[in-house]
mmCIF file of C-alpha atoms and ligand atoms in Angstrom:
data_model
loop_
_atom_site.group_PDB
_atom_site.id
_atom_site.type_symbol
_atom_site.label_atom_id
_atom_site.label_comp_id
_atom_site.label_asym_id
_atom_site.label_seq_id
_atom_site.Cartn_x
_atom_site.Cartn_y
_atom_site.Cartn_z
ATOM 1 C CA PRO A 1 -27.092 -2.725 -17.955
ATOM 2 C CA TYR A 2 -30.674 -3.885 -17.198
ATOM 3 C CA THR A 3 -33.560 -1.875 -15.837
ATOM 4 C CA ASP A 4 -34.659 -2.545 -12.260
ATOM 5 C CA HIS A 5 -37.933 -4.060 -13.456
ATOM 6 C CA THR A 6 -36.172 -6.489 -15.787
ATOM 7 C CA LEU A 7 -33.942 -7.608 -12.926
ATOM 8 C CA VAL A 8 -36.922 -8.161 -10.646
ATOM 9 C CA ASP A 9 -38.773 -10.091 -13.370
ATOM 10 C CA GLN A 10 -35.766 -12.304 -13.995
ATOM 11 C CA ALA A 11 -35.179 -12.883 -10.287
ATOM 12 C CA VAL A 12 -38.826 -13.844 -9.754
ATOM 13 C CA GLU A 13 -38.718 -16.102 -12.826
ATOM 14 C CA CYS A 14 -35.662 -17.804 -11.368
ATOM 15 C CA VAL A 15 -37.416 -18.362 -8.040
ATOM 16 C CA ARG A 16 -40.506 -19.665 -9.857
ATOM 17 C CA GLN A 17 -38.350 -22.392 -11.435
ATOM 18 C CA ARG A 18 -36.594 -23.403 -8.210
ATOM 19 C CA GLN A 19 -38.942 -22.535 -5.344
ATOM 20 C CA PRO A 20 -42.356 -21.862 -6.920
ATOM 21 C CA GLY A 21 -43.988 -21.389 -3.521
ATOM 22 C CA SER A 22 -41.789 -18.372 -2.727
ATOM 23 C CA ALA A 23 -42.177 -16.499 -6.004
ATOM 24 C CA GLY A 24 -45.085 -14.304 -4.860
ATOM 25 C CA PHE A 25 -43.306 -13.321 -1.662
ATOM 26 C CA ILE A 26 -40.003 -12.522 -3.425
ATOM 27 C CA ASN A 27 -41.897 -10.515 -6.034
ATOM 28 C CA ALA A 28 -43.627 -8.459 -3.342
ATOM 29 C CA VAL A 29 -40.399 -7.791 -1.420
ATOM 30 C CA LEU A 30 -38.421 -6.719 -4.483
ATOM 31 C CA ARG A 31 -41.183 -4.498 -5.889
ATOM 32 C CA ARG A 32 -41.717 -2.849 -2.546
ATOM 33 C CA PHE A 33 -37.957 -2.263 -2.310
ATOM 34 C CA LEU A 34 -38.077 -0.518 -5.701
ATOM 35 C CA ARG A 35 -40.931 1.733 -4.534
ATOM 36 C CA GLU A 36 -39.343 2.607 -1.184
ATOM 37 C CA ARG A 37 -35.700 2.303 -2.135
ATOM 38 C CA HIS A 38 -34.624 5.884 -1.354
ATOM 39 C CA LEU A 39 -36.175 5.851 2.090
ATOM 40 C CA LEU A 40 -34.883 2.363 2.950
ATOM 41 C CA VAL A 41 -31.326 3.016 1.767
ATOM 42 C CA ALA A 42 -31.225 6.386 3.519
ATOM 43 C CA GLN A 43 -32.476 4.806 6.743
ATOM 44 C CA LEU A 44 -29.960 1.997 6.527
ATOM 45 C CA GLN A 45 -27.106 4.370 5.837
ATOM 46 C CA ALA A 46 -28.105 6.680 8.683
ATOM 47 C CA GLU A 47 -28.461 3.871 11.176
ATOM 48 C CA ASP A 48 -25.780 1.424 10.142
ATOM 49 C CA PRO A 49 -22.188 2.554 9.574
ATOM 50 C CA VAL A 50 -21.319 -0.882 8.156
ATOM 51 C CA ALA A 51 -23.821 -0.311 5.331
ATOM 52 C CA ARG A 52 -22.860 3.305 4.929
ATOM 53 C CA TYR A 53 -19.078 2.912 4.761
ATOM 54 C CA GLN A 54 -18.908 -0.702 3.562
ATOM 55 C CA HIS A 55 -16.370 -1.728 6.183
ATOM 56 C CA PRO A 56 -16.653 -4.169 9.089
ATOM 57 C CA ARG A 57 -17.622 -2.600 12.396
ATOM 58 C CA TRP A 58 -14.298 -3.281 14.173
ATOM 59 C CA TRP A 59 -12.414 -1.597 11.325
ATOM 60 C CA ILE A 60 -14.663 1.482 11.469
ATOM 61 C CA ASP A 61 -14.135 1.724 15.237
ATOM 62 C CA LYS A 62 -10.376 1.414 14.804
ATOM 63 C CA VAL A 63 -10.216 4.164 12.154
ATOM 64 C CA ARG A 64 -12.378 6.394 14.371
ATOM 65 C CA ARG A 65 -10.120 5.788 17.372
ATOM 66 C CA ASP A 66 -6.905 6.386 15.426
ATOM 67 C CA TRP A 67 -8.117 9.305 13.295
ATOM 68 C CA PRO A 68 -11.058 11.008 15.052
ATOM 69 C CA THR A 69 -10.924 14.065 12.772
ATOM 70 C CA HIS A 70 -10.449 12.271 9.476
ATOM 71 C CA ALA A 71 -12.365 9.032 10.062
ATOM 72 C CA THR A 72 -15.308 9.821 7.771
ATOM 73 C CA ALA A 73 -13.055 11.025 4.972
ATOM 74 C CA LEU A 74 -10.824 7.960 5.329
ATOM 75 C CA LEU A 75 -13.707 5.482 5.272
ATOM 76 C CA GLU A 76 -15.255 7.176 2.242
ATOM 77 C CA ALA A 77 -11.903 7.429 0.473
ATOM 78 C CA ALA A 78 -11.526 3.656 0.772
ATOM 79 C CA ASN A 79 -14.512 3.319 -1.605
ATOM 80 C CA VAL A 80 -13.109 5.646 -4.256
ATOM 81 C CA GLN A 81 -11.213 4.231 -7.210
ATOM 82 C CA PRO A 82 -7.481 4.932 -6.846
ATOM 83 C CA PRO A 83 -5.416 6.654 -9.521
ATOM 84 C CA MET A 84 -2.848 5.001 -11.755
ATOM 85 C CA THR A 85 0.470 6.555 -10.788
ATOM 86 C CA LEU A 86 3.757 6.224 -12.626
ATOM 87 C CA ARG A 87 7.366 6.457 -11.544
ATOM 88 C CA VAL A 88 9.704 7.599 -14.293
ATOM 89 C CA ASN A 89 13.070 5.848 -14.151
ATOM 90 C CA ALA A 90 15.538 8.581 -13.149
ATOM 91 C CA ARG A 91 18.145 6.952 -15.388
ATOM 92 C CA HIS A 92 15.956 7.624 -18.424
ATOM 93 C CA GLY A 93 14.157 10.913 -17.875
ATOM 94 C CA ASP A 94 11.855 12.844 -15.585
ATOM 95 C CA ALA A 95 8.153 13.483 -15.121
ATOM 96 C CA THR A 96 8.079 16.507 -17.455
ATOM 97 C CA SER A 97 9.791 14.760 -20.370
ATOM 98 C CA TYR A 98 7.650 11.641 -19.910
ATOM 99 C CA ALA A 99 4.421 13.673 -19.716
ATOM 100 C CA GLU A 100 5.325 15.071 -23.152
ATOM 101 C CA GLN A 101 5.792 11.566 -24.548
ATOM 102 C CA LEU A 102 2.404 10.597 -23.134
ATOM 103 C CA ALA A 103 0.730 13.708 -24.573
ATOM 104 C CA HIS A 104 1.951 12.699 -28.055
ATOM 105 C CA ILE A 105 -0.120 9.527 -27.880
ATOM 106 C CA GLY A 106 -3.135 11.194 -26.280
ATOM 107 C CA ILE A 107 -2.578 10.132 -22.642
ATOM 108 C CA THR A 108 -3.027 12.998 -20.204
ATOM 109 C CA ALA A 109 -1.402 13.105 -16.775
ATOM 110 C CA LYS A 110 -0.594 15.450 -13.913
ATOM 111 C CA ILE A 111 2.954 15.882 -12.723
ATOM 112 C CA ALA A 112 3.079 14.874 -9.067
ATOM 113 C CA GLY A 113 6.816 15.045 -8.349
ATOM 114 C CA SER A 114 10.145 15.229 -10.163
ATOM 115 C CA HIS A 115 9.635 11.636 -11.371
ATOM 116 C CA ALA A 116 5.979 10.989 -10.548
ATOM 117 C CA LEU A 117 2.885 11.295 -12.741
ATOM 118 C CA VAL A 118 -0.781 10.638 -11.993
ATOM 119 C CA LEU A 119 -2.705 9.558 -15.095
ATOM 120 C CA ASP A 120 -6.105 11.159 -15.676
ATOM 121 C CA GLN A 121 -7.331 7.739 -16.800
ATOM 122 C CA ALA A 122 -5.789 4.334 -16.194
ATOM 123 C CA VAL A 123 -4.334 2.631 -19.295
ATOM 124 C CA PRO A 124 -2.906 -0.853 -19.942
ATOM 125 C CA VAL A 125 0.853 -0.773 -19.283
ATOM 126 C CA HIS A 126 1.672 -1.866 -22.844
ATOM 127 C CA ARG A 127 0.432 1.544 -24.000
ATOM 128 C CA LEU A 128 3.066 3.305 -21.872
ATOM 129 C CA PRO A 129 6.084 4.345 -23.983
ATOM 130 C CA GLY A 130 9.243 2.526 -22.886
ATOM 131 C CA PHE A 131 7.465 0.319 -20.330
ATOM 132 C CA ASP A 132 9.088 -2.902 -21.592
ATOM 133 C CA GLN A 133 12.491 -1.212 -21.500
ATOM 134 C CA GLY A 134 11.984 -0.138 -17.878
ATOM 135 C CA HIS A 135 11.726 3.589 -18.565
ATOM 136 C CA VAL A 136 8.627 3.781 -16.408
ATOM 137 C CA SER A 137 6.915 1.728 -13.697
ATOM 138 C CA VAL A 138 3.525 1.738 -12.032
ATOM 139 C CA GLN A 139 3.928 2.718 -8.379
ATOM 140 C CA ASP A 140 1.746 4.635 -5.966
ATOM 141 C CA LEU A 141 2.860 8.116 -4.874
ATOM 142 C CA SER A 142 3.271 7.218 -1.198
ATOM 143 C CA ALA A 143 5.207 4.061 -2.099
ATOM 144 C CA GLN A 144 7.583 6.273 -4.059
ATOM 145 C CA LEU A 145 8.748 7.908 -0.812
ATOM 146 C CA ALA A 146 10.611 4.832 0.471
ATOM 147 C CA ALA A 147 13.701 4.852 -1.753
ATOM 148 C CA PRO A 148 14.571 8.578 -1.408
ATOM 149 C CA LEU A 149 14.038 8.333 2.357
ATOM 150 C CA LEU A 150 16.486 5.432 2.663
ATOM 151 C CA LEU A 151 19.041 6.912 0.273
ATOM 152 C CA GLY A 152 19.073 10.400 1.863
ATOM 153 C CA GLU A 153 20.491 13.430 0.106
ATOM 154 C CA GLY A 154 23.385 15.878 0.302
ATOM 155 C CA ALA A 155 25.795 15.092 3.145
ATOM 156 C CA ASP A 156 23.412 12.340 4.276
ATOM 157 C CA ALA A 157 23.345 10.546 0.884
ATOM 158 C CA LEU A 158 24.198 6.857 0.833
ATOM 159 C CA PRO A 159 27.226 6.492 -1.473
ATOM 160 C CA ALA A 160 27.450 4.242 -4.516
ATOM 161 C CA GLY A 161 28.297 0.663 -3.572
ATOM 162 C CA ALA A 162 26.688 0.843 -0.121
ATOM 163 C CA ARG A 163 25.533 -2.505 1.252
ATOM 164 C CA VAL A 164 21.756 -2.466 1.448
ATOM 165 C CA LEU A 165 19.163 -5.002 2.585
ATOM 166 C CA ASP A 166 15.625 -4.827 1.215
ATOM 167 C CA ALA A 167 14.221 -7.176 3.831
ATOM 168 C CA CYS A 168 10.676 -7.717 2.506
ATOM 169 C CA ALA A 169 11.316 -7.085 -1.145
ATOM 170 C CA ALA A 170 8.634 -8.767 -3.242
ATOM 171 C CA PRO A 171 7.315 -7.878 -5.767
ATOM 172 C CA GLY A 172 10.264 -5.513 -5.984
ATOM 173 C CA GLY A 173 8.788 -2.070 -6.648
ATOM 174 C CA LYS A 174 10.924 -0.376 -4.007
ATOM 175 C CA THR A 175 13.982 -2.536 -4.809
ATOM 176 C CA ALA A 176 13.885 -1.268 -8.388
ATOM 177 C CA HIS A 177 13.359 2.322 -7.282
ATOM 178 C CA LEU A 178 16.437 2.142 -5.010
ATOM 179 C CA LEU A 179 18.561 0.809 -7.860
ATOM 180 C CA GLU A 180 17.261 3.423 -10.305
ATOM 181 C CA LEU A 181 18.467 6.142 -7.951
ATOM 182 C CA GLN A 182 21.806 4.693 -6.814
ATOM 183 C CA THR A 183 24.232 1.898 -7.647
ATOM 184 C CA LEU A 184 24.074 -0.378 -4.611
ATOM 185 C CA ASP A 185 25.269 -3.734 -3.367
ATOM 186 C CA LEU A 186 21.684 -4.765 -2.681
ATOM 187 C CA LEU A 187 20.331 -7.969 -1.147
ATOM 188 C CA ALA A 188 16.620 -8.411 -1.904
ATOM 189 C CA LEU A 189 15.133 -10.839 0.613
ATOM 190 C CA ASP A 190 11.631 -12.252 0.847
ATOM 191 C CA VAL A 191 10.200 -15.151 2.802
ATOM 192 C CA ASP A 192 7.979 -16.103 -0.129
ATOM 193 C CA ARG A 193 10.071 -17.842 -2.794
ATOM 194 C CA GLU A 194 7.332 -17.545 -5.426
ATOM 195 C CA ARG A 195 6.942 -13.824 -4.891
ATOM 196 C CA LEU A 196 10.710 -13.484 -5.262
ATOM 197 C CA VAL A 197 10.267 -14.514 -8.918
ATOM 198 C CA LYS A 198 8.346 -11.257 -9.338
ATOM 199 C CA VAL A 199 11.337 -9.315 -8.002
ATOM 200 C CA ALA A 200 13.511 -11.027 -10.621
ATOM 201 C CA GLN A 201 11.020 -10.067 -13.356
ATOM 202 C CA THR A 202 10.784 -6.471 -12.129
ATOM 203 C CA LEU A 203 14.578 -6.083 -12.127
ATOM 204 C CA ALA A 204 15.024 -7.861 -15.490
ATOM 205 C CA ARG A 205 12.546 -5.494 -17.173
ATOM 206 C CA GLN A 206 14.607 -2.571 -15.947
ATOM 207 C CA ASN A 207 18.004 -4.213 -16.466
ATOM 208 C CA LEU A 208 18.841 -3.688 -12.780
ATOM 209 C CA HIS A 209 20.831 -6.037 -10.564
ATOM 210 C CA ALA A 210 20.478 -7.271 -6.986
ATOM 211 C CA THR A 211 21.206 -10.497 -5.139
ATOM 212 C CA LEU A 212 17.906 -12.301 -4.551
ATOM 213 C CA GLN A 213 17.468 -14.498 -1.505
ATOM 214 C CA ALA A 214 14.511 -16.442 -0.110
ATOM 215 C CA GLY A 215 14.486 -16.328 3.678
ATOM 216 C CA ASP A 216 12.830 -15.140 6.849
ATOM 217 C CA ALA A 217 14.132 -11.686 7.808
ATOM 218 C CA ALA A 218 13.439 -12.489 11.461
ATOM 219 C CA GLU A 219 15.687 -15.616 11.310
ATOM 220 C CA PRO A 220 18.910 -14.472 9.629
ATOM 221 C CA THR A 221 21.151 -17.480 10.419
ATOM 222 C CA PRO A 222 20.393 -19.434 7.199
ATOM 223 C CA TRP A 223 20.856 -16.526 4.788
ATOM 224 C CA TRP A 224 23.074 -13.858 6.390
ATOM 225 C CA ASP A 225 26.834 -13.873 5.646
ATOM 226 C CA GLY A 226 27.674 -11.946 8.837
ATOM 227 C CA ARG A 227 28.502 -8.610 7.161
ATOM 228 C CA LEU A 228 26.507 -5.712 8.594
ATOM 229 C CA PHE A 229 24.352 -3.549 6.320
ATOM 230 C CA ASP A 230 24.763 0.195 5.767
ATOM 231 C CA ALA A 231 21.049 0.588 5.150
ATOM 232 C CA ILE A 232 17.975 -1.596 5.608
ATOM 233 C CA LEU A 233 14.513 -1.148 4.182
ATOM 234 C CA LEU A 234 11.860 -2.943 6.217
ATOM 235 C CA ASP A 235 8.656 -2.693 4.167
ATOM 236 C CA ALA A 236 6.924 -4.860 6.697
ATOM 237 C CA PRO A 237 3.975 -7.239 6.296
ATOM 238 C CA CYS A 238 0.925 -5.346 7.576
ATOM 239 C CA SER A 239 -2.865 -5.067 7.535
ATOM 240 C CA ALA A 240 -2.699 -3.221 4.171
ATOM 241 C CA SER A 241 -5.369 -0.907 5.595
ATOM 242 C CA GLY A 242 -3.801 1.977 3.646
ATOM 243 C CA ILE A 243 -4.461 0.360 0.275
ATOM 244 C CA VAL A 244 -8.027 -0.931 0.682
ATOM 245 C CA ARG A 245 -9.226 1.206 -2.209
ATOM 246 C CA ARG A 246 -6.989 -0.995 -4.415
ATOM 247 C CA HIS A 247 -8.016 -4.253 -2.704
ATOM 248 C CA PRO A 248 -11.562 -3.741 -1.408
ATOM 249 C CA ASP A 249 -11.794 -7.294 -0.110
ATOM 250 C CA ILE A 250 -8.957 -6.834 2.410
ATOM 251 C CA ARG A 251 -11.267 -5.221 4.970
ATOM 252 C CA TRP A 252 -13.605 -8.234 4.910
ATOM 253 C CA LEU A 253 -10.847 -10.838 4.956
ATOM 254 C CA ARG A 254 -8.929 -9.432 7.927
ATOM 255 C CA ARG A 255 -9.878 -10.247 11.506
ATOM 256 C CA PRO A 256 -9.092 -8.034 14.524
ATOM 257 C CA ALA A 257 -6.709 -10.703 15.876
ATOM 258 C CA ASP A 258 -4.652 -10.414 12.657
ATOM 259 C CA ILE A 259 -3.589 -6.913 13.679
ATOM 260 C CA THR A 260 -2.190 -8.166 16.981
ATOM 261 C CA THR A 261 -0.237 -10.909 15.188
ATOM 262 C CA LEU A 262 1.075 -8.483 12.571
ATOM 263 C CA VAL A 263 2.186 -5.961 15.194
ATOM 264 C CA ARG A 264 4.115 -8.714 16.969
ATOM 265 C CA THR A 265 5.762 -9.835 13.701
ATOM 266 C CA GLN A 266 6.721 -6.260 12.810
ATOM 267 C CA ALA A 267 8.332 -5.758 16.236
ATOM 268 C CA ARG A 268 10.323 -8.975 15.850
ATOM 269 C CA LEU A 269 11.473 -7.940 12.369
ATOM 270 C CA LEU A 270 12.499 -4.502 13.662
ATOM 271 C CA ASP A 271 14.526 -5.927 16.549
ATOM 272 C CA THR A 272 16.275 -8.556 14.434
ATOM 273 C CA LEU A 273 17.097 -6.263 11.532
ATOM 274 C CA TRP A 274 18.368 -3.548 13.876
ATOM 275 C CA SER A 275 21.042 -6.007 14.986
ATOM 276 C CA LEU A 276 22.170 -6.459 11.348
ATOM 277 C CA LEU A 277 22.701 -2.712 10.857
ATOM 278 C CA ALA A 278 26.234 -1.287 10.890
ATOM 279 C CA PRO A 279 27.086 1.531 13.340
ATOM 280 C CA GLY A 280 26.239 4.755 11.511
ATOM 281 C CA GLY A 281 23.707 2.852 9.376
ATOM 282 C CA ARG A 282 20.048 3.667 8.800
ATOM 283 C CA LEU A 283 16.838 1.644 8.773
ATOM 284 C CA VAL A 284 13.598 2.738 7.132
ATOM 285 C CA TYR A 285 10.455 1.131 8.517
ATOM 286 C CA ALA A 286 7.399 1.273 6.237
ATOM 287 C CA THR A 287 3.886 -0.152 6.281
ATOM 288 C CA CYS A 288 0.953 0.468 3.927
ATOM 289 C CA SER A 289 -1.270 0.789 6.977
ATOM 290 C CA LEU A 290 -3.502 3.475 8.439
ATOM 291 C CA PHE A 291 -3.470 1.909 11.866
ATOM 292 C CA LYS A 292 -1.258 3.585 14.435
ATOM 293 C CA ALA A 293 -0.456 0.229 16.025
ATOM 294 C CA GLU A 294 1.479 -0.633 12.851
ATOM 295 C CA GLY A 295 2.968 2.845 12.506
ATOM 296 C CA ALA A 296 3.611 5.528 15.105
ATOM 297 C CA ASP A 297 2.864 3.263 18.089
ATOM 298 C CA GLN A 298 5.104 0.496 16.736
ATOM 299 C CA ILE A 299 8.036 2.892 16.367
ATOM 300 C CA ASP A 300 7.425 4.548 19.753
ATOM 301 C CA ALA A 301 7.596 1.099 21.356
ATOM 302 C CA PHE A 302 10.785 0.266 19.434
ATOM 303 C CA LEU A 303 12.417 3.506 20.609
ATOM 304 C CA GLN A 304 11.398 2.729 24.195
ATOM 305 C CA ARG A 305 13.228 -0.601 24.133
ATOM 306 C CA THR A 306 16.073 0.685 21.897
ATOM 307 C CA PRO A 307 16.928 4.051 23.453
ATOM 308 C CA HIS A 308 20.169 4.487 21.512
ATOM 309 C CA ALA A 309 18.297 4.510 18.155
ATOM 310 C CA ILE A 310 18.001 7.986 16.628
ATOM 311 C CA ARG A 311 14.697 8.913 15.021
ATOM 312 C CA ARG A 312 15.314 11.011 11.910
ATOM 313 C CA PRO A 313 12.782 13.175 10.005
ATOM 314 C CA ALA A 314 10.382 11.035 7.946
ATOM 315 C CA PRO A 315 6.855 11.392 6.549
ATOM 316 C CA GLY A 316 5.204 9.465 9.441
ATOM 317 C CA HIS A 317 1.581 8.566 8.614
ATOM 318 C CA ARG A 318 0.479 9.488 5.098
ATOM 319 C CA LEU A 319 -3.277 9.449 4.735
ATOM 320 C CA PRO A 320 -4.893 8.653 1.374
ATOM 321 C CA LEU A 321 -6.668 12.020 1.294
ATOM 322 C CA GLY A 322 -6.288 15.192 -0.743
ATOM 323 C CA GLU A 323 -4.780 18.382 0.645
ATOM 324 C CA ASN A 324 -8.078 19.380 2.193
ATOM 325 C CA VAL A 325 -8.523 16.704 4.841
ATOM 326 C CA SER A 326 -11.033 18.581 6.984
ATOM 327 C CA GLY A 327 -13.659 15.902 6.535
ATOM 328 C CA SER A 328 -13.803 16.271 2.755
ATOM 329 C CA VAL A 329 -12.760 13.540 0.332
ATOM 330 C CA LYS A 330 -12.200 16.038 -2.455
ATOM 331 C CA ASN A 331 -9.100 15.248 -4.518
ATOM 332 C CA CYS A 332 -8.551 11.984 -2.680
ATOM 333 C CA SER A 333 -8.725 10.077 -5.958
ATOM 334 C CA GLU A 334 -5.350 11.614 -6.799
ATOM 335 C CA ALA A 335 -3.754 11.203 -3.380
ATOM 336 C CA GLY A 336 -1.186 8.529 -2.584
ATOM 337 C CA ASP A 337 -2.069 5.412 -0.607
ATOM 338 C CA GLY A 338 -2.076 5.288 3.190
ATOM 339 C CA PHE A 339 1.453 4.580 4.431
ATOM 340 C CA TYR A 340 3.655 5.008 7.456
ATOM 341 C CA TYR A 341 7.372 5.811 7.290
ATOM 342 C CA ALA A 342 10.008 6.127 9.977
ATOM 343 C CA ARG A 343 13.765 6.403 9.637
ATOM 344 C CA LEU A 344 15.985 5.167 12.456
ATOM 345 C CA ASP A 345 19.741 5.683 12.572
ATOM 346 C CA LYS A 346 22.228 3.655 14.564
ATOM 347 C CA PRO A 347 24.829 5.779 16.316
ATOM 348 C CA GLY A 348 28.451 5.039 15.606
ATOM 349 C CA ALA A 349 31.161 5.648 13.069
ATOM 350 C CA ALA A 350 29.352 7.361 10.220
ATOM 351 C CA GLY A 351 30.005 6.310 6.658
ATOM 352 C CA PRO A 352 29.113 3.125 4.889
ATOM 353 C CA SER A 353 31.426 0.139 4.856
ATOM 354 C CA ILE A 354 31.978 0.011 1.101
HETATM 355 C C1 SAM B 1 4.410 -5.018 1.782
HETATM 356 S S1 SAM B 1 5.060 -6.378 0.917
HETATM 357 C C2 SAM B 1 6.557 -5.705 0.286
HETATM 358 C C3 SAM B 1 6.391 -4.855 -0.960
HETATM 359 C C4 SAM B 1 7.709 -4.564 -1.638
HETATM 360 N N1 SAM B 1 8.659 -3.945 -0.708
HETATM 361 C C5 SAM B 1 7.543 -3.649 -2.840
HETATM 362 O O1 SAM B 1 7.694 -2.436 -2.709
HETATM 363 O O2 SAM B 1 7.280 -4.165 -3.944
HETATM 364 C C6 SAM B 1 5.612 -7.367 2.237
HETATM 365 C C7 SAM B 1 6.463 -8.561 1.808
HETATM 366 O O3 SAM B 1 7.034 -9.105 2.992
HETATM 367 C C8 SAM B 1 7.201 -10.474 2.810
HETATM 368 N N2 SAM B 1 7.417 -11.048 4.159
HETATM 369 C C9 SAM B 1 6.511 -11.284 5.124
HETATM 370 N N3 SAM B 1 7.108 -11.766 6.232
HETATM 371 C C10 SAM B 1 8.433 -11.822 5.962
HETATM 372 C C11 SAM B 1 9.580 -12.242 6.691
HETATM 373 N N4 SAM B 1 9.459 -12.704 7.935
HETATM 374 N N5 SAM B 1 10.792 -12.170 6.108
HETATM 375 C C12 SAM B 1 10.916 -11.717 4.830
HETATM 376 N N6 SAM B 1 9.858 -11.321 4.077
HETATM 377 C C13 SAM B 1 8.641 -11.361 4.641
HETATM 378 C C14 SAM B 1 5.945 -10.901 2.090
HETATM 379 O O4 SAM B 1 6.137 -12.124 1.412
HETATM 380 C C15 SAM B 1 5.702 -9.714 1.158
HETATM 381 O O5 SAM B 1 6.256 -9.983 -0.114
#
């Protein structure tokens, strides 16, 4: 809210009090920066991708390697504020009916799916009609793809009562979505006991029911009762490189070695959970990552070592860009987060063990 000159004056005053000998020098540097700002910033941005895109160098290189055509758009999109997206509880209405309720109280939104709405402007959740009763939840568009992908449709639909494992459940957004769409015998597991409290809160708000369990999905002995699952959602721990626009600090906190560790953990989770899946069952693997190592490459490697697994149609990598991804970031503020989805079916007697 202050003018540049006020800021410089205050900064120099501050230096005068603490380091009087440096005040003249600081004053000269800051005033010269104000005079030459456009040139200096332009030069820096042209020469230094770290300054231009506000990402660490290794991350920029990785995005360029994985997405040579879309790298610039992806890096720029990570600095654009994301939209607030809602999921209307299918047990209470749909996007059209909820958009009308919102319009009545002056909140405008675009319909983005049968039960999805993107708000023109973010609002506090207490302003959303029926939020406390679970009629609506805040969930990104790409995250909303998980539950329908696991549940299937038509002849492929998972029947009521199917035994489902949500292996990395907290804070429970996808758990709740699954239960909104189908009545399931659902075990919501998470290694982090404190985060599991959030799953309980999410389900309580919506009056939905699941069995909650703290445990490591890669070490089932302590928590598994020996009954195979008809369907497993593995929303795996990942770099979160697909949601950096929501958590800008992630890119600075991660280290390149973290990706290697995460890829190894994801592979271990995949292998272990595959063994808990009933013949004829399905597993959905998801990460909120842009990196192919945590998406397409991870699943290719799994299929190499698990040749009997059947890869079914799934969205694959979803980039957080608008429809026009030819280098332009237009519309990206309304696009879903970066995600990867694969669905893997286990051959065998079809039909859930309900
Ligand atoms: C991407 S978040 C899941 C988001 C959640 N599915 C949702 O939609 O709200 C990943 C979760 O995996 C959990 N996690 C990490 N390693 C795990 C493990 N070995 N076993 C079970 N949960 C794990 C983390 O505690 C974290 O809550």
